[in-house]
Amino acid sequence: MDSCVTNPSGAATFPQQIDSALLARFAAIVGPRNAITAPVETAPYLSEERGLYHGSSPLVLRPGALDEVAAILRLANETRTPIVPQGGNTGLVGGQTPLHGEIVLSLKRLDRIREVDATSNTMTCEAGVILVRAQEAAAAAGRLFPLSLGAEGSCTIGGNLSTNAGGTGALAYGVARDLVLGLEVVLADGRVLNVLNKLKKDNTGYDLRNLFIGAEGTLGIITAAVLKLFPRPRSVETAFIGVPSPRAALDLLNMVQERTGGAATTCELIKRIAIEFAVKHGPDCRDPLSAPHPWYVLLELSSSEDHGLRAALEDALAAGAEAGLVADAAVAESLSQRQNFWRLRELLPELQKPEGGSIKHDVSVPLAHVPEFLAEADAAVEALVPGARPVPFGHLGDGNIHYNITQPVGADRAAYLARWTDVNAAVHAVVKKYGGSISAEHGIGVMKRKLLPEVKDPVALDLMRTLKRTLDPKGILNPGKVL
């Protein structure tokens, strides 16, 4: 008996109960040790870290090889059994959660780094490789893999590519999509697409890899990738800077880039209230500067030269101060101080929790409009929920702002979070006004699926549905996500 059916759009309806005989056929593919059914063992796969989404699944499969993934999808396609692929389970929009009793396909055991080729500046690794392991493997070969984000100790390469992760290095190196040369993908029918090459130049037809990067496992399951590597910088300088406004921060970034020949690799914007939350709630978190400032910039420069970068940074900061863009700054004097600067930034999402409910937005706008977006979004939120506390921070260098809004002091958490949809609509209206995106780096998943038709070009959306029907005609891959 079929486990799910499809509607005319090609998306699966939600599955009926999967019978025990079919579950046994799936389990036989990976063996009893890697077919998990006990509730206490499946629990970590069924909810995400923020607790917004809780799912259920009769079976978690943990394949350890490409042929096992292919066999699972062949059987799933034959029996119309829905599958939810999962990497490190660090996603923030519910894309990795089995919300309707689907089988979970965990890729964590596909964790081999197949090759590091320093001459070609490439690394070939499987989907289950933890991001920090990929970074370490590149470093051991004297190279840099520049994708970096807060969850890098637990997120996986497959998940990073499936969501087209951004992170802190996008200013200089681009997002995940920009760091991929080739892919290995298992299609819905179990066939293996092998475009796993190291070539920068390959004009032999359509660029198929980009169909699957950012598709959140709805078109195929990424099992391996060829990643781009870069020479490791010989010098890095990091500064925490107090600035009067987002406009000043943006002007400072442009000044630094002009004076250093584009040496800035990271530029993070942080509002004062975020620092206050960190100092109040974070273990061993200290105010980075001697006096408070309305806004801060965490700026990092990198160079292939051994000397001269510190002087270039100090020169740029002095010019910024003369222009009224810099009120104060601390340049890291040691690796420990640099790590403390970054620890403060990376703890910001977590340290909002003690202040109550937080309505979150992962948005991007063109760089030139970041200041206007922040001002108008603040006004829109205040009009809707008086006393709500915007806590924006994010990647100024690429226009990606995590516009999180903490509940008013003393407000009821549940009542505040019940306004999530209304607040989203107000913020997204400002994003749309400035030609921005409602999902900069977290993806669509479940959280933003219903919003997509409101913001996506109708022709683009129609093409997306056509691709889904073509590559997954039975609707078995991550049903109910994205589309």
Short mmCIF file of N, CA and C in Angstrom, two decimals, residues 114 124-125 181-185 193-199 223-227:
data_model
loop_
_atom_site.label_atom_id
_atom_site.label_comp_id
_atom_site.label_asym_id
_atom_site.label_seq_id
_atom_site.Cartn_x
_atom_site.Cartn_y
_atom_site.Cartn_z
N ARG A 114 37.25 12.58 1.66
CA ARG A 114 37.82 11.67 0.66
C ARG A 114 39.18 12.14 0.15
N THR A 124 37.39 17.17 -1.18
CA THR A 124 36.21 16.37 -1.47
C THR A 124 35.78 15.69 -0.18
N CYS A 125 34.59 15.97 0.26
CA CYS A 125 34.13 15.38 1.52
C CYS A 125 32.66 14.98 1.43
N LEU A 181 32.49 23.32 -6.13
CA LEU A 181 32.82 23.04 -7.53
C LEU A 181 32.04 21.86 -8.08
N GLY A 182 31.79 20.87 -7.27
CA GLY A 182 31.11 19.67 -7.76
C GLY A 182 30.27 19.02 -6.69
N LEU A 183 29.31 18.18 -7.11
CA LEU A 183 28.40 17.52 -6.19
C LEU A 183 28.18 16.06 -6.59
N GLU A 184 27.85 15.27 -5.59
CA GLU A 184 27.32 13.93 -5.77
C GLU A 184 25.94 13.95 -5.10
N VAL A 185 24.90 13.56 -5.86
CA VAL A 185 23.53 13.68 -5.38
C VAL A 185 22.77 12.41 -5.71
N LEU A 193 23.55 11.13 -9.32
CA LEU A 193 24.09 12.18 -10.19
C LEU A 193 25.52 12.47 -9.73
N ASN A 194 26.48 12.23 -10.62
CA ASN A 194 27.88 12.47 -10.28
C ASN A 194 28.42 13.62 -11.12
N VAL A 195 28.42 14.81 -10.53
CA VAL A 195 29.10 15.96 -11.14
C VAL A 195 30.16 16.43 -10.14
N LEU A 196 30.87 15.41 -9.63
CA LEU A 196 31.84 15.62 -8.56
C LEU A 196 33.21 15.94 -9.16
N ASN A 197 33.32 17.09 -9.83
CA ASN A 197 34.59 17.43 -10.45
C ASN A 197 35.22 18.64 -9.78
N LYS A 198 36.50 18.86 -10.09
CA LYS A 198 37.27 19.96 -9.49
C LYS A 198 37.43 21.15 -10.44
N LEU A 199 36.67 21.16 -11.49
CA LEU A 199 36.91 22.12 -12.57
C LEU A 199 36.27 23.48 -12.29
N THR A 223 25.19 13.88 -1.19
CA THR A 223 25.97 12.91 -0.42
C THR A 223 27.46 13.25 -0.35
N ALA A 224 27.95 14.09 -1.26
CA ALA A 224 29.35 14.51 -1.23
C ALA A 224 29.51 15.77 -2.06
N ALA A 225 30.62 16.47 -1.84
CA ALA A 225 30.86 17.72 -2.56
C ALA A 225 32.36 17.96 -2.71
N VAL A 226 32.71 18.63 -3.79
CA VAL A 226 34.06 19.17 -3.96
C VAL A 226 34.00 20.64 -3.56
N LEU A 227 34.75 21.00 -2.54
CA LEU A 227 34.73 22.34 -1.97
C LEU A 227 35.98 23.12 -2.37
#
